[in-house]
Coordinates of C-alpha atoms in Angstrom, one line a residue:
Chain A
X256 CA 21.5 -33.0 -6.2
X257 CA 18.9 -32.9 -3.3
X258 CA 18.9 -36.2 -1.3
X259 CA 15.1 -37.5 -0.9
X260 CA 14.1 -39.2 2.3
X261 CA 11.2 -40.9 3.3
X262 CA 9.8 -39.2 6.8
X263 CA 6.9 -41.1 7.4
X264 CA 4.5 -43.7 6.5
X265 CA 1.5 -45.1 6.8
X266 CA -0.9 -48.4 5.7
X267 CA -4.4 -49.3 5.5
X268 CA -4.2 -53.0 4.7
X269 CA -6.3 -56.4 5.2
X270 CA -3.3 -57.5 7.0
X271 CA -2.6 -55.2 9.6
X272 CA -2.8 -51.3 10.2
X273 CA 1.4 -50.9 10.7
X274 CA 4.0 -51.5 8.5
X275 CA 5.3 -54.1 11.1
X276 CA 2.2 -55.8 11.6
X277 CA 2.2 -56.5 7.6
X278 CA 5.8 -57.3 8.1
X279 CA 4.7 -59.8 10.8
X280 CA 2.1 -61.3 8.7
X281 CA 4.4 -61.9 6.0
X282 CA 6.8 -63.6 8.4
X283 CA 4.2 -65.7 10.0
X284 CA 2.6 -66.8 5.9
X285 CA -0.5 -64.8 6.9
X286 CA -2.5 -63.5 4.1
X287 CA -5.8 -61.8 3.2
X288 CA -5.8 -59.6 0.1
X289 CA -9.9 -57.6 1.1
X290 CA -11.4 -55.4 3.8
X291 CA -14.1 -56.2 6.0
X292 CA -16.1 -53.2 4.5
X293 CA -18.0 -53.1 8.2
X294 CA -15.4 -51.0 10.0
X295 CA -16.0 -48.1 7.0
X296 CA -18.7 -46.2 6.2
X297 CA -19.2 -42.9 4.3
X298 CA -19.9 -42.2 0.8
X299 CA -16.1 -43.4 -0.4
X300 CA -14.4 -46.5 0.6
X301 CA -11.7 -45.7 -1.7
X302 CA -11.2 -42.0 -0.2
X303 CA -11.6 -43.4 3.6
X304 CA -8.5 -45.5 3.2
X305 CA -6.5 -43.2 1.4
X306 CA -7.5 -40.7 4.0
X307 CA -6.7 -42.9 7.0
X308 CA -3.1 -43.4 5.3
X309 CA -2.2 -40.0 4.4
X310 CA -3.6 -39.5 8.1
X311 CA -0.7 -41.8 9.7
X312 CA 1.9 -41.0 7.5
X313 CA 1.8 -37.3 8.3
X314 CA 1.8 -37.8 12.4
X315 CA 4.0 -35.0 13.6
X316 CA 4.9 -34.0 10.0
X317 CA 3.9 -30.2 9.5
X318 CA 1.1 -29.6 6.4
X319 CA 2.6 -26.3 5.0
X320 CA 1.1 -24.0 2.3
X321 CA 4.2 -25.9 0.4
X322 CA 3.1 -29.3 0.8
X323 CA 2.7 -31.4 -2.2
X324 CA 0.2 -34.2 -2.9
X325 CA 0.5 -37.1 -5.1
X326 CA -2.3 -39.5 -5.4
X327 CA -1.4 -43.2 -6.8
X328 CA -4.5 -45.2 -8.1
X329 CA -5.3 -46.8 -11.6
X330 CA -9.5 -47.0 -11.0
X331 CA -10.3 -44.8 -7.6
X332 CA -13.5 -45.0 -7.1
X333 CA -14.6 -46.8 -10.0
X334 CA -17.1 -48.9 -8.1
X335 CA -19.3 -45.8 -8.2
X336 CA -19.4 -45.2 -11.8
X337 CA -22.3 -43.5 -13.0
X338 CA -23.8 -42.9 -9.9
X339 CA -21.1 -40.1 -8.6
X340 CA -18.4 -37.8 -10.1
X341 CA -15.5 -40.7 -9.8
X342 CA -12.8 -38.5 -11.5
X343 CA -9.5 -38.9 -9.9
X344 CA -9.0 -35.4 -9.7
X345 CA -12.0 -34.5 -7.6
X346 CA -11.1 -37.3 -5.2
X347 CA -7.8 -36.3 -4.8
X348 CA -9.0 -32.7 -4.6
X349 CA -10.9 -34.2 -1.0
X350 CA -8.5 -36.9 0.2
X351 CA -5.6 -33.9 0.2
X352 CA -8.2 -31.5 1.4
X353 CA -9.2 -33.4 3.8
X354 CA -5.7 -33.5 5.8
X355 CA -5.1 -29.7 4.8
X356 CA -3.0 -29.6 2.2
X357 CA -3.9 -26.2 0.1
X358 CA -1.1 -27.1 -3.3
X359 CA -2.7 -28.6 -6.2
X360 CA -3.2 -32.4 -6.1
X361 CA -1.6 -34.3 -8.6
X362 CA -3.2 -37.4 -9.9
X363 CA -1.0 -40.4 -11.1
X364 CA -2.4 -43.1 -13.1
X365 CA 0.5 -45.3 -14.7
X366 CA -1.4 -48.7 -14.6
X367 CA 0.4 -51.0 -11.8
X368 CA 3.7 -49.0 -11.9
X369 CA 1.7 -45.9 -10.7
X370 CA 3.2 -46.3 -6.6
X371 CA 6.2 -46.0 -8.2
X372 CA 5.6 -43.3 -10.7
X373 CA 4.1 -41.2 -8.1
X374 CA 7.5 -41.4 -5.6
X375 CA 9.1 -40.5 -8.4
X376 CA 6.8 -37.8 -9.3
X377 CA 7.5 -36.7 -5.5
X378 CA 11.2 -37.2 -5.4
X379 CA 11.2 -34.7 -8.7
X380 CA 8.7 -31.9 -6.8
X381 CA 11.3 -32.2 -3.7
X382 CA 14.4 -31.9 -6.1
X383 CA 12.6 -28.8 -7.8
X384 CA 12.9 -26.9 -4.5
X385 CA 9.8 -25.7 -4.6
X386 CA 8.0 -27.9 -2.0
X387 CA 8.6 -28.4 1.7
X388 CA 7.7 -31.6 2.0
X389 CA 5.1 -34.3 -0.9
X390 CA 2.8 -36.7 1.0
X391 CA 2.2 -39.4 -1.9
X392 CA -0.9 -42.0 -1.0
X393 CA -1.7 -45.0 -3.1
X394 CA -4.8 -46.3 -2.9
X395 CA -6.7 -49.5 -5.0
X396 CA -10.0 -51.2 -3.4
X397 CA -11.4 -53.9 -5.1
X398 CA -15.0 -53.5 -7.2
X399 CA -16.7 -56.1 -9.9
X400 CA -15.1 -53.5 -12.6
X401 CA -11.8 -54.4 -12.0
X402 CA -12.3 -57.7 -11.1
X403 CA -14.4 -58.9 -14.1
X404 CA -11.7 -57.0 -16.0
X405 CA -9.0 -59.2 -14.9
X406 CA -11.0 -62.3 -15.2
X407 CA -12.1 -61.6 -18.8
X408 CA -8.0 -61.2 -20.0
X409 CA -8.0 -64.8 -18.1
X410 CA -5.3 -63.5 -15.7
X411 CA -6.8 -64.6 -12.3
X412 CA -5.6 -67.6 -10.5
X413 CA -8.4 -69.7 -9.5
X414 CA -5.9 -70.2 -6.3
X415 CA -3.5 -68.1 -4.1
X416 CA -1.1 -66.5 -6.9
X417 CA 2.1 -68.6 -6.7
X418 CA 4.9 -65.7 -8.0
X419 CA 7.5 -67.4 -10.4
X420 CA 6.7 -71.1 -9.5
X421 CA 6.5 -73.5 -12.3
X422 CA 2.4 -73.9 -11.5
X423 CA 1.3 -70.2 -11.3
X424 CA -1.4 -69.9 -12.4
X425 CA -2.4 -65.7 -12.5
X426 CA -2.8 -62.6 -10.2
X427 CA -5.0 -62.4 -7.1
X428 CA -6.4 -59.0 -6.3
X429 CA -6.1 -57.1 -3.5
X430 CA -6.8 -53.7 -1.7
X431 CA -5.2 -51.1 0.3
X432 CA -4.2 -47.7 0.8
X433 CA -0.1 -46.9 1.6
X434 CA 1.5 -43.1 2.0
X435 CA 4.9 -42.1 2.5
X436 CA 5.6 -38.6 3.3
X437 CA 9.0 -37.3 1.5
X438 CA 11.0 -34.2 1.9
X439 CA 14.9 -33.2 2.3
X440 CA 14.9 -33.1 6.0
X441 CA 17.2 -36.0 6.6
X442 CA 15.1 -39.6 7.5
X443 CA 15.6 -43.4 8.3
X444 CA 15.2 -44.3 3.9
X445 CA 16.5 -42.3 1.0
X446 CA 14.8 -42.7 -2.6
X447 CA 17.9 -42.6 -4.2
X448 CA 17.4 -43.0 -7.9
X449 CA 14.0 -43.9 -10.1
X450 CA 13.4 -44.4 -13.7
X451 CA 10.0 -45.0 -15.9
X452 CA 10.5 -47.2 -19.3
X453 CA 8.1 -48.3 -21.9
X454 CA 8.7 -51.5 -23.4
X455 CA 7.1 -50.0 -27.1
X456 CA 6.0 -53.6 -27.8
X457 CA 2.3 -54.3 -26.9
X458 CA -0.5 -52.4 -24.4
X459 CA -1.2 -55.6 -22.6
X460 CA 1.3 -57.8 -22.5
X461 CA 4.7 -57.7 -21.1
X462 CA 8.0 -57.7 -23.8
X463 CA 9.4 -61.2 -24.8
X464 CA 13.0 -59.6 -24.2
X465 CA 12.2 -57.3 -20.8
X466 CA 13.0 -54.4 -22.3
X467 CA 11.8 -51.9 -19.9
X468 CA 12.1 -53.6 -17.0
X469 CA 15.8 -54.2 -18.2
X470 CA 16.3 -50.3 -19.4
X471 CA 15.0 -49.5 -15.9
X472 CA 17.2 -51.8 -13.9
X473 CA 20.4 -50.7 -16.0
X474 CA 19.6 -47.1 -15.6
X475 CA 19.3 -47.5 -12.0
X476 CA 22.7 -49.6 -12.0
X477 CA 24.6 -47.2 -12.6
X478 CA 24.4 -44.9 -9.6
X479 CA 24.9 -48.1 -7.3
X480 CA 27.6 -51.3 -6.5
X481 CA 25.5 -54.5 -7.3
X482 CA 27.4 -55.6 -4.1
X483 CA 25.2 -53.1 -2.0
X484 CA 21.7 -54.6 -3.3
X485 CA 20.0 -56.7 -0.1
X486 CA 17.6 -57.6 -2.4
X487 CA 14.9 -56.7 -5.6
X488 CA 11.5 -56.9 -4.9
X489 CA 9.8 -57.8 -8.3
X490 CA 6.5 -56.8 -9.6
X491 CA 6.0 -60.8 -9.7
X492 CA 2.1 -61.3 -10.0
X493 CA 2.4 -64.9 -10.8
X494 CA 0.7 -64.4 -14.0
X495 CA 3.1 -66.9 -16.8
X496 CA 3.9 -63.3 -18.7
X497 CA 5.3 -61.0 -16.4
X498 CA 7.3 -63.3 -14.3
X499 CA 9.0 -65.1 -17.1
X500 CA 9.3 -61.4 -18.6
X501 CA 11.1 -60.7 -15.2
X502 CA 13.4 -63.9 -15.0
X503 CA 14.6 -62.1 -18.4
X504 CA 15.0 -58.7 -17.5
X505 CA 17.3 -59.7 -14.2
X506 CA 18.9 -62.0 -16.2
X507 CA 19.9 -59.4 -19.1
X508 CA 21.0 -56.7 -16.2
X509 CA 23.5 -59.3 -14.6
X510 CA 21.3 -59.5 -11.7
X511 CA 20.1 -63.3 -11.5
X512 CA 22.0 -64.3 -8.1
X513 CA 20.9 -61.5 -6.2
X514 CA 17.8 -62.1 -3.5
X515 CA 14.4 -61.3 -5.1
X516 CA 11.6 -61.7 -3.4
X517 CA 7.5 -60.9 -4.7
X518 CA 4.7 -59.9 -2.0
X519 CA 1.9 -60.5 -3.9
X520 CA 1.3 -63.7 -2.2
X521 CA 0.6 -61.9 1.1
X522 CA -1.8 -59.5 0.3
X523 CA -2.2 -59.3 -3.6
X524 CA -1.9 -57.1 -6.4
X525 CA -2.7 -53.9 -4.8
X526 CA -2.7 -52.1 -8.5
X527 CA -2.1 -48.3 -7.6
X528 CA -1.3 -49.0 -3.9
X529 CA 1.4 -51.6 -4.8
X530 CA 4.6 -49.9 -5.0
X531 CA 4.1 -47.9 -2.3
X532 CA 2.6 -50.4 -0.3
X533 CA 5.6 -53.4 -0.8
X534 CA 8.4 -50.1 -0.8
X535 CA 7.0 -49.8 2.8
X536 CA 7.1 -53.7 3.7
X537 CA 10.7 -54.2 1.9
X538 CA 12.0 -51.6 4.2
X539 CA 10.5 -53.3 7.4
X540 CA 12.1 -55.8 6.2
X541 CA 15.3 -54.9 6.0
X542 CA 15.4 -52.7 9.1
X543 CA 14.8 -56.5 10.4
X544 CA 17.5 -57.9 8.5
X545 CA 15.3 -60.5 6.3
X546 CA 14.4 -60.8 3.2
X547 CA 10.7 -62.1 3.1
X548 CA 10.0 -65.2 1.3
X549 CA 8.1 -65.1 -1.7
X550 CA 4.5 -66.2 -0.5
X551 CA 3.0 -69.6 -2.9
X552 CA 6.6 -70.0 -4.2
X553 CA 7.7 -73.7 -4.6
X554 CA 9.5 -74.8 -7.1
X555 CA 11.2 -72.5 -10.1
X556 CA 9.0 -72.2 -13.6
X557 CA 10.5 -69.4 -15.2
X558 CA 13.4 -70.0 -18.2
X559 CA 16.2 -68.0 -16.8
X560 CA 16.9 -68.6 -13.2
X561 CA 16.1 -66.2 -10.4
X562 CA 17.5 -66.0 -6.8
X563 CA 14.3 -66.5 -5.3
X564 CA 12.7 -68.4 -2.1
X565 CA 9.8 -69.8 0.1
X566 CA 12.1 -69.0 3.0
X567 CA 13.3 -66.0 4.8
X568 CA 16.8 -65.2 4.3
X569 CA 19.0 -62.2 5.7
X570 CA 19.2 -59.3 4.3
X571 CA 22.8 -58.2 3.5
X572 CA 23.6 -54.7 2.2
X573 CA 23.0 -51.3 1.8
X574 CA 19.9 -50.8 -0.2
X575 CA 16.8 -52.5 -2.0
X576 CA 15.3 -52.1 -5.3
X577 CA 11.6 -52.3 -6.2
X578 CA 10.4 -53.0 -9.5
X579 CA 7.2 -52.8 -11.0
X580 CA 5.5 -53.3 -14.9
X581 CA 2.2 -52.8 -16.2
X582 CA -0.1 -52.2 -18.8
X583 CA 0.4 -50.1 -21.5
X584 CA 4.2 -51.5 -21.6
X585 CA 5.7 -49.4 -18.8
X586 CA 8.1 -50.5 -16.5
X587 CA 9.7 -48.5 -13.8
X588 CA 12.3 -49.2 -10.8
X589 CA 13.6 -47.1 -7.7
X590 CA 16.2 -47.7 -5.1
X591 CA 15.6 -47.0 -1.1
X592 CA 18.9 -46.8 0.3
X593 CA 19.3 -46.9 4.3
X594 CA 20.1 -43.0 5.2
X595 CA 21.7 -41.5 7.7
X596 CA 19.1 -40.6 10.9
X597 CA 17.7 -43.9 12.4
Chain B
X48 CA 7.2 -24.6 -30.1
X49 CA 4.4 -26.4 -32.5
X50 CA 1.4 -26.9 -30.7
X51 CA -1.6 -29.1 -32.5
X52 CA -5.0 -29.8 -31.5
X53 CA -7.9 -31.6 -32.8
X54 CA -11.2 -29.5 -33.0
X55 CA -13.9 -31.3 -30.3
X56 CA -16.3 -33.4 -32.3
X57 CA -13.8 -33.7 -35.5
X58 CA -13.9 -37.6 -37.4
X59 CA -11.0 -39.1 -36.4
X60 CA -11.1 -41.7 -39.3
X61 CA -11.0 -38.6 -41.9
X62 CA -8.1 -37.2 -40.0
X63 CA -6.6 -40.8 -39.8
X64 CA -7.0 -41.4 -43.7
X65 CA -5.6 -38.2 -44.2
X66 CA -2.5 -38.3 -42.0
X67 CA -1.7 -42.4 -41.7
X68 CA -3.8 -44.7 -43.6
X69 CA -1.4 -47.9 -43.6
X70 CA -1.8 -48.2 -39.0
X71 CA -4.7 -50.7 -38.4
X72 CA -4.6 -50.8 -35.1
X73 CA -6.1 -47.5 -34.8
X74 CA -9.4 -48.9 -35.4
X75 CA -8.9 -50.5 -31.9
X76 CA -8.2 -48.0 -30.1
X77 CA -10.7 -45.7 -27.4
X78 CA -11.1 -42.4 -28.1
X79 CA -8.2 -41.0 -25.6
X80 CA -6.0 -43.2 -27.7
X81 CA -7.1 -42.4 -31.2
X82 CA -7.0 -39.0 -30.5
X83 CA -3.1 -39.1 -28.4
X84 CA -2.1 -41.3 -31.1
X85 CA -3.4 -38.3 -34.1
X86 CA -1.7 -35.3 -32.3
X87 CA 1.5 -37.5 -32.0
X88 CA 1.5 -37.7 -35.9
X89 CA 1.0 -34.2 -36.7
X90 CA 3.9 -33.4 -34.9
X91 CA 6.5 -36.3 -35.6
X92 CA 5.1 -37.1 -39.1
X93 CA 8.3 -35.6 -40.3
X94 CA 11.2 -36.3 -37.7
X95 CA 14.2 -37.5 -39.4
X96 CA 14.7 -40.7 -38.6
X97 CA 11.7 -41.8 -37.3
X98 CA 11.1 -45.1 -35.7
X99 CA 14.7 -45.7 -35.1
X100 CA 13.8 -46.7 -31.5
X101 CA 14.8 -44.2 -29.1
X102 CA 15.3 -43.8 -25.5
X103 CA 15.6 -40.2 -25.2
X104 CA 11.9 -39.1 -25.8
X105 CA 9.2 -39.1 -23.1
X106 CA 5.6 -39.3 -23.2
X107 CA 3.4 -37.5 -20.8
X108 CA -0.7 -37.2 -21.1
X109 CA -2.5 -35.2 -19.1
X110 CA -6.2 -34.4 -18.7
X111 CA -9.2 -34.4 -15.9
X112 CA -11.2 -37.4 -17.1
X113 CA -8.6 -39.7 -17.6
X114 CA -10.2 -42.9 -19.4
X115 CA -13.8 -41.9 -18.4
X116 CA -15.4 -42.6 -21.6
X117 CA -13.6 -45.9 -22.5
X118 CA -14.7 -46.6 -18.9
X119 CA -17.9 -45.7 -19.2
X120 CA -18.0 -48.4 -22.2
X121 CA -16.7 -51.2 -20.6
X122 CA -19.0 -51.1 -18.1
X123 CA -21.9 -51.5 -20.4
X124 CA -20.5 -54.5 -21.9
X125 CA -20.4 -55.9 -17.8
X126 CA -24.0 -56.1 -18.4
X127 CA -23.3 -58.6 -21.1
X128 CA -20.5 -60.1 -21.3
X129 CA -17.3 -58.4 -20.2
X130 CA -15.2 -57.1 -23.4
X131 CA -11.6 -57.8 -23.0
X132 CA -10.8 -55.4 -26.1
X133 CA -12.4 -52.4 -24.0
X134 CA -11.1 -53.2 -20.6
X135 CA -7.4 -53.0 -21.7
X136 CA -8.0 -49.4 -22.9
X137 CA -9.6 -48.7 -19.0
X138 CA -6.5 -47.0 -18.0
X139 CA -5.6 -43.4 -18.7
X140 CA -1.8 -44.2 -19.6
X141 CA -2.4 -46.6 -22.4
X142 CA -2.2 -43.4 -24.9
X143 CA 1.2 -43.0 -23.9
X144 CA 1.9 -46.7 -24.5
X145 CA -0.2 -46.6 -28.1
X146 CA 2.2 -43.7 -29.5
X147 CA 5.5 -45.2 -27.6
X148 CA 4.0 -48.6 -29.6
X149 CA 4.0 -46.9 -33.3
X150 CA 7.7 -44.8 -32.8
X151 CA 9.7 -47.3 -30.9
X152 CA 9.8 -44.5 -28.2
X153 CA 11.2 -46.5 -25.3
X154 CA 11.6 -43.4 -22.5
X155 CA 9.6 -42.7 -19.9
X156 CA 5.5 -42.1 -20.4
X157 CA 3.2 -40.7 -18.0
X158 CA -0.4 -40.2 -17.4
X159 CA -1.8 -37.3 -15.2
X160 CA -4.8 -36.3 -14.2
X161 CA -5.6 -32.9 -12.7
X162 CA -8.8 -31.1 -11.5
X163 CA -8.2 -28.5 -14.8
X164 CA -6.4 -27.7 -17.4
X165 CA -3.6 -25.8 -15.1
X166 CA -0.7 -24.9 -17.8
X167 CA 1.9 -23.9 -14.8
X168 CA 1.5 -27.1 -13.3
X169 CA 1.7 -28.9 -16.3
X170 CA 4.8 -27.1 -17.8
X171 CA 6.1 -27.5 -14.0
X172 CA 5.7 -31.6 -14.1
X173 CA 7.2 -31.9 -17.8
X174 CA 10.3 -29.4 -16.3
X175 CA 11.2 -32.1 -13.4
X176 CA 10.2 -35.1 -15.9
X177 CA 14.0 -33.8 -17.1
X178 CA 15.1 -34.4 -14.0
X179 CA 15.4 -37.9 -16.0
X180 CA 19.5 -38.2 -16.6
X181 CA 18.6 -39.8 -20.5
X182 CA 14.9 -37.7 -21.6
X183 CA 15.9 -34.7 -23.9
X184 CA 12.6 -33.8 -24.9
X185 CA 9.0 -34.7 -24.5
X186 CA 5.2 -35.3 -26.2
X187 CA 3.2 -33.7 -24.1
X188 CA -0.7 -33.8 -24.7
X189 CA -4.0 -32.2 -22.4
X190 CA -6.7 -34.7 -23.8
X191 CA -9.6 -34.9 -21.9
X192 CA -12.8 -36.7 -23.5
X193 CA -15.3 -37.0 -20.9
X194 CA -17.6 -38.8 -23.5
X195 CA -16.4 -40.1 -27.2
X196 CA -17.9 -37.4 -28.9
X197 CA -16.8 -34.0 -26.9
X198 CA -13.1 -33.4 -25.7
X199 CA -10.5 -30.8 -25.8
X200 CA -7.3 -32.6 -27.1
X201 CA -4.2 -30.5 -27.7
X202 CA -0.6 -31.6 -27.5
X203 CA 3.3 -30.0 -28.1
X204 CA 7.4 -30.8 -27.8
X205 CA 9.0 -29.7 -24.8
X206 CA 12.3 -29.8 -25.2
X207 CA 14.7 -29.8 -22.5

């Protein structure tokens, strides 16, 4: 089967513009989760980040009439609703536009496991043969729809989130735009295996056994040796639900010692930008040779136990795995595996 | 291949007496979902062994609007007070998760949105969906309801 690689990237974030300057935050336990809306102007917030991703990612990559485009979000540019067309498709139509791709966008909207549903949907276009190369953006900014959303379900911490610690108290919210430009020309990371499961159990909460999350992890398990895993980096919004749900799903894959770390404390749940957006920062971080501690971490409150830390640790291995869940009971996971061209 | 749709306009609570009647839930549901979860049963109604919980069987919903008209509700209730019941529904992959929810289909499901209804692109996205090593077939639906009270809303098995 075609091997996937990762050419380039790109990130629009509150905590830096590079995906080492979000790695140095992270080291340093600097956080900011919104935008100074100042530096933007323009009729979309939403598409100006997206754009200015998709923008960096594709430096010195060549737009062909065979370039794919994959746009991650869950709400766009929701914050406009009912004062402008705010279908995804028409803003995906003018982000791709925009840095001349002429193929049909392709919108995907999988709740918070759309970053990784949308690599995936790349990966699949590249495997197809029928694309030169897929430039996938995520992109999430923050508006009083989403956030009275969360606060109504009572799933906001009144504090910085605190992933998998025995006081966390919800999610914080966040916003950015990430891009990663694949293709089968050989690169630095190779998407080596990705999977989507629903959990069949409820549309807003996570399963009480893991289900998907655990069908996803032992899907993925089996193309890889459990010795060559640096580290996982879990969904882990800090809301009591989906990181107990997590502690179960690593527990039932036979995965509970190795090195999980979750990013929301550094810049918060990014919703559609998320997968991308931590895929990006996890390999940063391993071409350092860390694994980044888990921001607002202290002390262990899940029931099953989970290798994780508020330190930084190295990173030992071959590959990482990200893994996401969200609403509507779907889980997914994917494996970046260090390729050959440095 | 059996293809169903559901005419624009129709009442979905006639159709759901006629076709279900014992599924409560469905009174909860937005329109996207009421009407992913009606196509569903007209074409598994009669699967053998149904609800057997089954890996095997994707879910994949496409349409331009995505949740548009569920959204369009919430917001209203932001002027008021903010309805949990309507913001969970505020995302256009929670019809995958409603039908996956009533057959114990625990595969992979999807939701898509494109500028039209583009039939090669579609048929092209459910083709690599079995790139998938365990997904034999799939549900795949175009519902697009820009308002609860107009769509288009037409689904089919793609087998692999």
């Amino acid at each position: 089967m075609t091997k996937v690689y990762c050419i380039g990237n790109g990130l629009v974030t509150p905590v830096g513009s590079t995906a080492l300057e979000v790695l140095q935050a992270a080291r340093e336990g600097r956080s900011r989760r919104l935008f100074e809306r100042g530096a933007f102007y323009g009729a979309s917030f939403f598409e100006e980040i997206a754009i200015e991703a998709a923008k960096k990612a594709t430096e010195g990559i060549e737009i062909t009439p065979h370039t794919g485009f994959v746009l991650s979000t869950t709400k766009g540019d929701i914050e406009h609703i009912g004062k402008a067309d705010i279908s995804l498709a028409a803003g995906a139509g003018r982000i791709a536009g925009t840095i001349g791709i002429t193929t049909s966008p392709i919108v995907v909207s999988n709740a918070c496991i759309s970053g990784i549903a949308a690599l995936l949907q790349g990966v699949r276009m590249i495997r197809s043969g029928e694309y030169d190369n897929v430039v996938v953006v995520g992109a999430e900014v923050c508006s009083e729809f989403i956030h009275s959303g969360f606060d109504c379900l009572k799933a906001l911490s009144p504090e910085p989130c605190r992933p998998f610690d025995k006081d966390r108290r919800g999610l914080n919210l966040g916003e950015a735009a990430a891009a990663l430009v694949l293709s089968a020309r050989e690169g630095p990371w190779e998407i080596s295996d990705g999977v989507i499961r629903n959990d069949a159990n409820h549309i807003s909460g996570p399963s009480r056994t893991g289900e998907g999350s655990y069908k996803c992890l032992r899907y993925v398990l089996e193309g890889i040796n459990k010795e060559d895993i640096a580290f996982i980096s879990v969904h882990g919004t800090a809301t009591p639900y989906n990181d107990e749900m997590e502690s179960i799903a690593l527990y039932r894959a036979g995965l509970s010692d190795v090195p999980v770390n979750a990013l929301k404390g550094n810049f918060g749940h990014t919703l559609g930008a998320a997968g991308i957006l931590e895929s990006i920062v996890s390999m940063a971080a391993f071409d350092s040779g860390i694994v980044l501690p888990t921001k607002g971490f202290h002390e262990l409150g899940v029931s099953y136990p989970v290798n994780v830390s508020a330190k930084e640790r190295p990173a030992k291995g071959k590959l990482f795995i990200k893994l996401l869940s969200g609403f509507g009971g779907v889980n997914g996971a994917m494996v970046f595996r260090k390729g050959g061209a440095l | 291949m059996k293809e169903v749709s559901i005419p624009s306009g129709a009442n979905l609570t006639a159709i759901y007496r006629e076709l279900v009647g014992d599924y409560p839930k469905f009174f909860k549901m937005d329109t996207l979902s009421k009407l992913g979860f009606l196509l569903s049963e007209m074409l598994v109604r009669d699967d053998e062994g149904r609800f057997t919980p089954r890996e095997d069987r994707a879910v994949i919903v496409f349409s331009r609007n995505g949740c548009l008209a569920n959204d369009i509700n919430y917001a209203k209730s932001m002027e008021d007070f903010p309805s949990p019941a309507l913001f969970v529904y505020t995302l256009p992959n929670i019809v995958a998760g409603e039908i996956s929810i009533r057959n114990k289909y625990e595969g992979e499901t999807s939701a898509y949105v494109l500028d039209k209804y583009d039939r090669p692109l579609i048929d092209a996205i459910v083709r690599q969906a079995f790139q998938d090593r365990i997904t034999r077939d799939a549900i795949v639906a175009w519902i697009d309801c820009p308002s609860d009270s107009e769509w288009t809303a037409t689904a089919w098995i793609k087998t692999k």
